Amino acid sequence: MGRLAILGALHEEIADLLAAMDPGTTIHRIAMRDFHVGTLWGTPCVIALSRIGKVAAAATASIVIREFQVSRVLFTGLAGGLHADVDVGDVVVASSLMQHDMDARPLFDQHEIPLLGRVRFDADAGLSALLHDHAGQFIRARGASAAIGRATLAAPNVHLGLIATGDVFVSHNDEALALRKRLPDALCVEMEGAAMAQVCYEFGIPFAVMRVISDRADHAAKTDFTAFLQNVARVYTAGIMEPLLKSGALAGD
Ligand code: ADE
């Protein structure tokens, strides 16, 4: 039976998951990272902090796949909203991911991963549907407005669509605008998902990405991101994952 790998870029994004792992969890240190191997809410898991960025995410994904017999990889954390419909407090589940900073023109088309012949990587439809359903249930049950106290979070939504990844924290209005123009269907921007996705694609391992929107990738991104990271990120991740894992949906293959 393969494990579920759960990866996050910052400690706060996975802290409550680590705290909830069963006693007897073992920690394996590889390449300056701790891999926590054990059971989380009835599901065999390996949980790791990747650190930020595409290289960090790719390295961590490669390690979990090669060392810990994983059958699926989930990346969870925060993202900046790009699409007009995606606001702070919403949840985005990836249907596919792409690397917005990949540009080997004129040798290859913009965004194409050289010698792989692909721009987008499709997330596992079944795992993504489960995440989407459970994110919706979580948001309906408790909402996010109480957690952060901002009027704009009054009615958070869950979206399924394209996530754009790059080695850039987008925090200027003009950068966000340029991305929105170039990638009109991208829902949000983050710094790891499509790198993990490329590695999983190359290994033939199903994967999913779930992101909570912490900011609008604009001039206020740093302040919003920091507040969200401290106050909300962990609540969302654990709140969505606990019922999903307890349902046993991911425990049996
Ligand atoms: N993760 C959360 N907010 C982000 C932003 N504005 N840019 C890139 N990654 C992010």
mmCIF file of C-alpha atoms and ligand atoms in Angstrom:
data_model
loop_
_atom_site.group_PDB
_atom_site.id
_atom_site.type_symbol
_atom_site.label_atom_id
_atom_site.label_comp_id
_atom_site.label_asym_id
_atom_site.label_seq_id
_atom_site.Cartn_x
_atom_site.Cartn_y
_atom_site.Cartn_z
ATOM 1 C CA MET A 1 0.000 0.000 0.000
ATOM 2 C CA GLY A 2 1.461 3.366 -0.980
ATOM 3 C CA ARG A 3 1.568 6.366 1.291
ATOM 4 C CA LEU A 4 0.071 9.765 0.689
ATOM 5 C CA ALA A 5 2.796 12.432 0.583
ATOM 6 C CA ILE A 6 1.741 15.849 1.874
ATOM 7 C CA LEU A 7 4.155 18.690 1.127
ATOM 8 C CA GLY A 8 4.101 22.350 2.127
ATOM 9 C CA ALA A 9 6.546 25.197 1.507
ATOM 10 C CA LEU A 10 6.373 26.823 4.955
ATOM 11 C CA HIS A 11 6.080 25.341 8.411
ATOM 12 C CA GLU A 12 2.777 27.074 9.196
ATOM 13 C CA GLU A 13 1.177 25.404 6.161
ATOM 14 C CA ILE A 14 1.684 21.893 7.553
ATOM 15 C CA ALA A 15 2.130 22.508 11.305
ATOM 16 C CA ASP A 16 -1.259 21.196 12.402
ATOM 17 C CA LEU A 17 -0.892 18.089 10.233
ATOM 18 C CA LEU A 18 2.450 17.259 11.831
ATOM 19 C CA ALA A 19 0.972 17.813 15.295
ATOM 20 C CA ALA A 20 -1.877 15.403 14.516
ATOM 21 C CA MET A 21 0.285 12.498 13.318
ATOM 22 C CA ASP A 22 0.023 9.327 15.419
ATOM 23 C CA PRO A 23 2.644 8.559 18.060
ATOM 24 C CA GLY A 24 5.340 6.375 16.573
ATOM 25 C CA THR A 25 5.914 8.723 13.637
ATOM 26 C CA THR A 26 9.534 8.519 12.523
ATOM 27 C CA ILE A 27 11.596 11.374 11.137
ATOM 28 C CA HIS A 28 14.062 10.760 8.305
ATOM 29 C CA ARG A 29 16.445 13.582 7.464
ATOM 30 C CA ILE A 30 17.464 13.707 3.810
ATOM 31 C CA ALA A 31 18.958 16.646 1.893
ATOM 32 C CA MET A 32 18.381 19.104 4.773
ATOM 33 C CA ARG A 33 14.718 18.177 5.080
ATOM 34 C CA ASP A 34 12.731 16.210 7.658
ATOM 35 C CA PHE A 35 10.372 13.548 6.294
ATOM 36 C CA HIS A 36 7.746 12.584 8.887
ATOM 37 C CA VAL A 37 6.575 9.041 8.215
ATOM 38 C CA GLY A 38 3.558 7.655 10.032
ATOM 39 C CA THR A 39 -0.217 7.726 10.127
ATOM 40 C CA LEU A 40 -2.389 10.824 9.915
ATOM 41 C CA TRP A 41 -6.101 10.403 10.688
ATOM 42 C CA GLY A 42 -5.958 6.750 9.664
ATOM 43 C CA THR A 43 -4.004 7.265 6.425
ATOM 44 C CA PRO A 44 -0.353 6.218 5.947
ATOM 45 C CA CYS A 45 1.489 9.449 5.133
ATOM 46 C CA VAL A 46 4.833 11.085 4.690
ATOM 47 C CA ILE A 47 4.747 14.806 5.440
ATOM 48 C CA ALA A 48 7.578 17.197 4.609
ATOM 49 C CA LEU A 49 8.459 20.858 4.500
ATOM 50 C CA SER A 50 9.820 21.484 1.010
ATOM 51 C CA ARG A 51 10.837 25.126 1.542
ATOM 52 C CA ILE A 52 9.947 27.788 -1.015
ATOM 53 C CA GLY A 53 10.409 27.647 -4.779
ATOM 54 C CA LYS A 54 10.487 25.306 -7.735
ATOM 55 C CA VAL A 55 13.841 23.654 -7.064
ATOM 56 C CA ALA A 56 12.917 22.980 -3.436
ATOM 57 C CA ALA A 57 9.562 21.504 -4.446
ATOM 58 C CA ALA A 58 11.075 19.345 -7.194
ATOM 59 C CA ALA A 59 13.799 18.019 -4.896
ATOM 60 C CA THR A 60 11.289 17.186 -2.173
ATOM 61 C CA ALA A 61 8.898 15.482 -4.585
ATOM 62 C CA SER A 62 11.736 13.379 -6.003
ATOM 63 C CA ILE A 63 12.766 12.289 -2.515
ATOM 64 C CA VAL A 64 9.284 11.260 -1.352
ATOM 65 C CA ILE A 65 8.726 9.308 -4.552
ATOM 66 C CA ARG A 66 12.080 7.504 -4.467
ATOM 67 C CA GLU A 67 12.424 6.938 -0.725
ATOM 68 C CA PHE A 68 8.954 6.549 0.758
ATOM 69 C CA GLN A 69 6.793 4.465 -1.604
ATOM 70 C CA VAL A 70 4.136 7.100 -2.146
ATOM 71 C CA SER A 71 1.095 6.454 -4.315
ATOM 72 C CA ARG A 72 0.022 10.125 -4.429
ATOM 73 C CA VAL A 73 1.524 13.523 -3.728
ATOM 74 C CA LEU A 74 -0.435 16.512 -2.436
ATOM 75 C CA PHE A 75 1.027 20.002 -2.217
ATOM 76 C CA THR A 76 -0.815 22.378 0.083
ATOM 77 C CA GLY A 77 -0.327 26.001 1.116
ATOM 78 C CA LEU A 78 -1.100 29.578 0.169
ATOM 79 C CA ALA A 79 -1.332 31.358 -3.180
ATOM 80 C CA GLY A 80 -1.971 34.813 -4.577
ATOM 81 C CA GLY A 81 -5.281 35.263 -6.407
ATOM 82 C CA LEU A 82 -4.957 36.288 -10.062
ATOM 83 C CA HIS A 83 -8.362 35.763 -11.666
ATOM 84 C CA ALA A 84 -11.033 38.381 -10.965
ATOM 85 C CA ASP A 85 -13.271 35.718 -9.384
ATOM 86 C CA VAL A 86 -10.639 34.520 -6.895
ATOM 87 C CA ASP A 87 -10.520 36.450 -3.634
ATOM 88 C CA VAL A 88 -8.659 36.246 -0.335
ATOM 89 C CA GLY A 89 -10.055 33.372 1.729
ATOM 90 C CA ASP A 90 -11.069 31.278 -1.297
ATOM 91 C CA VAL A 91 -9.641 27.815 -1.918
ATOM 92 C CA VAL A 92 -8.206 26.824 -5.293
ATOM 93 C CA VAL A 93 -7.748 23.179 -6.249
ATOM 94 C CA ALA A 94 -5.634 22.657 -9.371
ATOM 95 C CA SER A 95 -7.098 20.911 -12.378
ATOM 96 C CA SER A 96 -3.748 21.581 -14.067
ATOM 97 C CA LEU A 97 -0.551 23.523 -13.421
ATOM 98 C CA MET A 98 2.014 25.373 -15.515
ATOM 99 C CA GLN A 99 5.296 27.216 -14.980
ATOM 100 C CA HIS A 100 4.673 30.860 -15.842
ATOM 101 C CA ASP A 101 8.392 31.722 -15.720
ATOM 102 C CA MET A 102 9.536 28.995 -18.128
ATOM 103 C CA ASP A 103 10.674 30.743 -21.305
ATOM 104 C CA ALA A 104 13.195 29.050 -23.601
ATOM 105 C CA ARG A 105 12.177 31.060 -26.670
ATOM 106 C CA PRO A 106 13.176 30.985 -29.459
ATOM 107 C CA LEU A 107 14.231 27.361 -28.962
ATOM 108 C CA PHE A 108 10.827 26.304 -27.619
ATOM 109 C CA ASP A 109 7.415 27.893 -27.263
ATOM 110 C CA GLN A 110 6.901 30.152 -24.278
ATOM 111 C CA HIS A 111 5.991 28.090 -21.159
ATOM 112 C CA GLU A 112 6.842 24.772 -22.818
ATOM 113 C CA ILE A 113 9.031 22.548 -20.639
ATOM 114 C CA PRO A 114 11.970 21.920 -22.968
ATOM 115 C CA LEU A 115 12.314 18.363 -24.265
ATOM 116 C CA LEU A 116 9.186 17.274 -22.429
ATOM 117 C CA GLY A 117 6.845 18.803 -24.990
ATOM 118 C CA ARG A 118 4.345 19.976 -22.379
ATOM 119 C CA VAL A 119 3.117 23.256 -20.977
ATOM 120 C CA ARG A 120 0.505 22.027 -18.490
ATOM 121 C CA PHE A 121 0.450 19.095 -16.078
ATOM 122 C CA ASP A 122 -2.951 17.622 -15.198
ATOM 123 C CA ALA A 123 -3.694 16.923 -11.559
ATOM 124 C CA ASP A 124 -5.297 13.624 -10.575
ATOM 125 C CA ALA A 125 -9.013 14.129 -11.186
ATOM 126 C CA GLY A 126 -10.211 11.851 -8.358
ATOM 127 C CA LEU A 127 -7.977 13.328 -5.658
ATOM 128 C CA SER A 128 -8.729 16.859 -6.848
ATOM 129 C CA ALA A 129 -12.490 16.183 -6.733
ATOM 130 C CA LEU A 130 -12.177 14.917 -3.146
ATOM 131 C CA LEU A 131 -10.221 18.021 -2.145
ATOM 132 C CA HIS A 132 -12.735 20.272 -3.886
ATOM 133 C CA ASP A 133 -15.663 18.607 -2.098
ATOM 134 C CA HIS A 134 -14.036 18.708 1.311
ATOM 135 C CA ALA A 135 -12.858 22.301 0.878
ATOM 136 C CA GLY A 136 -16.465 23.234 0.058
ATOM 137 C CA GLN A 137 -17.774 21.425 3.121
ATOM 138 C CA PHE A 138 -15.167 23.109 5.335
ATOM 139 C CA ILE A 139 -15.963 26.569 4.032
ATOM 140 C CA ARG A 140 -19.702 26.062 4.335
ATOM 141 C CA ALA A 141 -19.352 24.689 7.854
ATOM 142 C CA ARG A 142 -17.197 27.407 9.332
ATOM 143 C CA GLY A 143 -16.489 30.094 6.751
ATOM 144 C CA ALA A 144 -13.243 31.993 6.919
ATOM 145 C CA SER A 145 -14.484 35.413 7.935
ATOM 146 C CA ALA A 146 -14.363 34.696 11.656
ATOM 147 C CA ALA A 147 -10.825 33.421 11.381
ATOM 148 C CA ILE A 148 -9.346 36.546 9.882
ATOM 149 C CA GLY A 149 -11.983 39.172 10.495
ATOM 150 C CA ARG A 150 -12.038 40.774 7.066
ATOM 151 C CA ALA A 151 -15.255 41.709 5.370
ATOM 152 C CA THR A 152 -14.005 40.460 2.004
ATOM 153 C CA LEU A 153 -13.883 36.913 3.393
ATOM 154 C CA ALA A 154 -17.586 36.848 4.124
ATOM 155 C CA ALA A 155 -18.440 34.307 1.441
ATOM 156 C CA PRO A 156 -15.389 32.312 0.391
ATOM 157 C CA ASN A 157 -15.552 30.088 -2.683
ATOM 158 C CA VAL A 158 -13.824 26.944 -3.875
ATOM 159 C CA HIS A 159 -12.468 26.907 -7.438
ATOM 160 C CA LEU A 160 -11.055 24.195 -9.690
ATOM 161 C CA GLY A 161 -8.730 25.315 -12.478
ATOM 162 C CA LEU A 162 -5.286 26.329 -13.661
ATOM 163 C CA ILE A 163 -2.552 27.231 -11.152
ATOM 164 C CA ALA A 164 0.507 29.166 -12.354
ATOM 165 C CA THR A 165 3.859 28.517 -10.656
ATOM 166 C CA GLY A 166 7.099 30.500 -10.802
ATOM 167 C CA ASP A 167 10.100 31.507 -8.737
ATOM 168 C CA VAL A 168 8.574 34.918 -8.022
ATOM 169 C CA PHE A 169 6.529 36.268 -5.125
ATOM 170 C CA VAL A 170 4.144 38.457 -7.104
ATOM 171 C CA SER A 171 3.663 41.663 -5.141
ATOM 172 C CA HIS A 172 3.319 44.449 -7.687
ATOM 173 C CA ASN A 173 0.104 45.351 -9.434
ATOM 174 C CA ASP A 174 1.791 45.545 -12.840
ATOM 175 C CA GLU A 175 3.299 42.045 -12.490
ATOM 176 C CA ALA A 176 -0.090 40.639 -11.544
ATOM 177 C CA LEU A 177 -1.727 42.470 -14.434
ATOM 178 C CA ALA A 178 0.838 41.127 -16.907
ATOM 179 C CA LEU A 179 0.292 37.572 -15.673
ATOM 180 C CA ARG A 180 -3.474 37.975 -15.875
ATOM 181 C CA LYS A 181 -3.159 39.167 -19.489
ATOM 182 C CA ARG A 182 -0.745 36.399 -20.491
ATOM 183 C CA LEU A 183 -2.648 33.628 -18.671
ATOM 184 C CA PRO A 184 -6.312 34.654 -18.575
ATOM 185 C CA ASP A 185 -7.467 31.291 -17.229
ATOM 186 C CA ALA A 186 -4.931 31.091 -14.368
ATOM 187 C CA LEU A 187 -6.778 31.266 -11.055
ATOM 188 C CA CYS A 188 -3.818 31.909 -8.776
ATOM 189 C CA VAL A 189 -0.047 32.115 -8.578
ATOM 190 C CA GLU A 190 2.323 30.280 -6.250
ATOM 191 C CA MET A 191 5.913 29.056 -6.209
ATOM 192 C CA GLU A 192 5.968 25.240 -6.051
ATOM 193 C CA GLY A 193 2.987 23.383 -7.516
ATOM 194 C CA ALA A 194 3.972 22.961 -11.165
ATOM 195 C CA ALA A 195 7.524 21.936 -10.244
ATOM 196 C CA MET A 196 6.179 19.144 -8.023
ATOM 197 C CA ALA A 197 3.713 18.357 -10.818
ATOM 198 C CA GLN A 198 6.476 17.995 -13.410
ATOM 199 C CA VAL A 199 8.394 15.575 -11.195
ATOM 200 C CA CYS A 200 5.263 13.517 -10.465
ATOM 201 C CA TYR A 201 4.405 13.464 -14.169
ATOM 202 C CA GLU A 202 7.874 12.204 -15.022
ATOM 203 C CA PHE A 203 7.610 9.466 -12.384
ATOM 204 C CA GLY A 204 3.998 8.602 -13.280
ATOM 205 C CA ILE A 205 2.703 9.407 -9.772
ATOM 206 C CA PRO A 206 -0.742 11.042 -9.382
ATOM 207 C CA PHE A 207 -0.720 14.425 -7.664
ATOM 208 C CA ALA A 208 -2.921 17.302 -6.545
ATOM 209 C CA VAL A 209 -2.450 20.879 -5.344
ATOM 210 C CA MET A 210 -4.709 22.751 -2.944
ATOM 211 C CA ARG A 211 -4.104 26.438 -2.192
ATOM 212 C CA VAL A 212 -5.795 28.929 0.094
ATOM 213 C CA ILE A 213 -5.755 32.456 -1.309
ATOM 214 C CA SER A 214 -3.820 34.699 1.075
ATOM 215 C CA ASP A 215 -3.495 37.818 -1.104
ATOM 216 C CA ARG A 216 -4.277 39.248 -4.518
ATOM 217 C CA ALA A 217 -0.659 39.212 -5.775
ATOM 218 C CA ASP A 218 -0.574 43.007 -5.564
ATOM 219 C CA HIS A 219 1.104 45.740 -3.509
ATOM 220 C CA ALA A 220 -0.658 44.480 -0.348
ATOM 221 C CA ALA A 221 0.491 40.893 -0.901
ATOM 222 C CA LYS A 222 3.253 40.884 1.693
ATOM 223 C CA THR A 223 1.038 42.132 4.539
ATOM 224 C CA ASP A 224 -1.895 39.921 3.587
ATOM 225 C CA PHE A 225 0.331 36.877 3.116
ATOM 226 C CA THR A 226 2.005 37.273 6.508
ATOM 227 C CA ALA A 227 -1.259 37.726 8.409
ATOM 228 C CA PHE A 228 -2.831 34.816 6.603
ATOM 229 C CA LEU A 229 0.142 32.543 7.180
ATOM 230 C CA GLN A 230 0.081 33.204 10.903
ATOM 231 C CA ASN A 231 -3.667 33.094 11.441
ATOM 232 C CA VAL A 232 -5.399 31.027 8.804
ATOM 233 C CA ALA A 233 -3.195 28.695 6.748
ATOM 234 C CA ARG A 234 -2.971 25.890 9.276
ATOM 235 C CA VAL A 235 -6.649 26.044 10.189
ATOM 236 C CA TYR A 236 -7.715 25.581 6.595
ATOM 237 C CA THR A 237 -5.315 22.793 5.753
ATOM 238 C CA ALA A 238 -6.097 20.698 8.801
ATOM 239 C CA GLY A 239 -9.812 21.540 8.651
ATOM 240 C CA ILE A 240 -10.084 20.251 5.096
ATOM 241 C CA MET A 241 -7.720 17.292 5.436
ATOM 242 C CA GLU A 242 -9.035 15.823 8.704
ATOM 243 C CA PRO A 243 -12.492 14.747 7.463
ATOM 244 C CA LEU A 244 -11.054 13.735 4.087
ATOM 245 C CA LEU A 245 -8.468 11.400 5.619
ATOM 246 C CA LYS A 246 -10.879 10.136 8.301
ATOM 247 C CA SER A 247 -13.301 9.169 5.518
ATOM 248 C CA GLY A 248 -10.740 6.533 4.492
ATOM 249 C CA ALA A 249 -10.929 7.645 0.855
ATOM 250 C CA LEU A 250 -7.139 7.786 0.594
ATOM 251 C CA ALA A 251 -6.198 4.945 2.935
ATOM 252 C CA GLY A 252 -6.742 1.966 0.696
ATOM 253 C CA ASP A 253 -4.324 1.768 -2.232
HETATM 254 N N1 ADE B 1 1.962 32.567 -2.461
HETATM 255 C C1 ADE B 1 1.074 33.311 -1.764
HETATM 256 N N2 ADE B 1 0.955 34.530 -2.298
HETATM 257 C C2 ADE B 1 1.790 34.558 -3.369
HETATM 258 C C3 ADE B 1 2.125 35.546 -4.317
HETATM 259 N N3 ADE B 1 1.571 36.759 -4.275
HETATM 260 N N4 ADE B 1 3.035 35.232 -5.277
HETATM 261 C C4 ADE B 1 3.613 34.009 -5.315
HETATM 262 N N5 ADE B 1 3.329 33.048 -4.432
HETATM 263 C C5 ADE B 1 2.435 33.316 -3.477
#
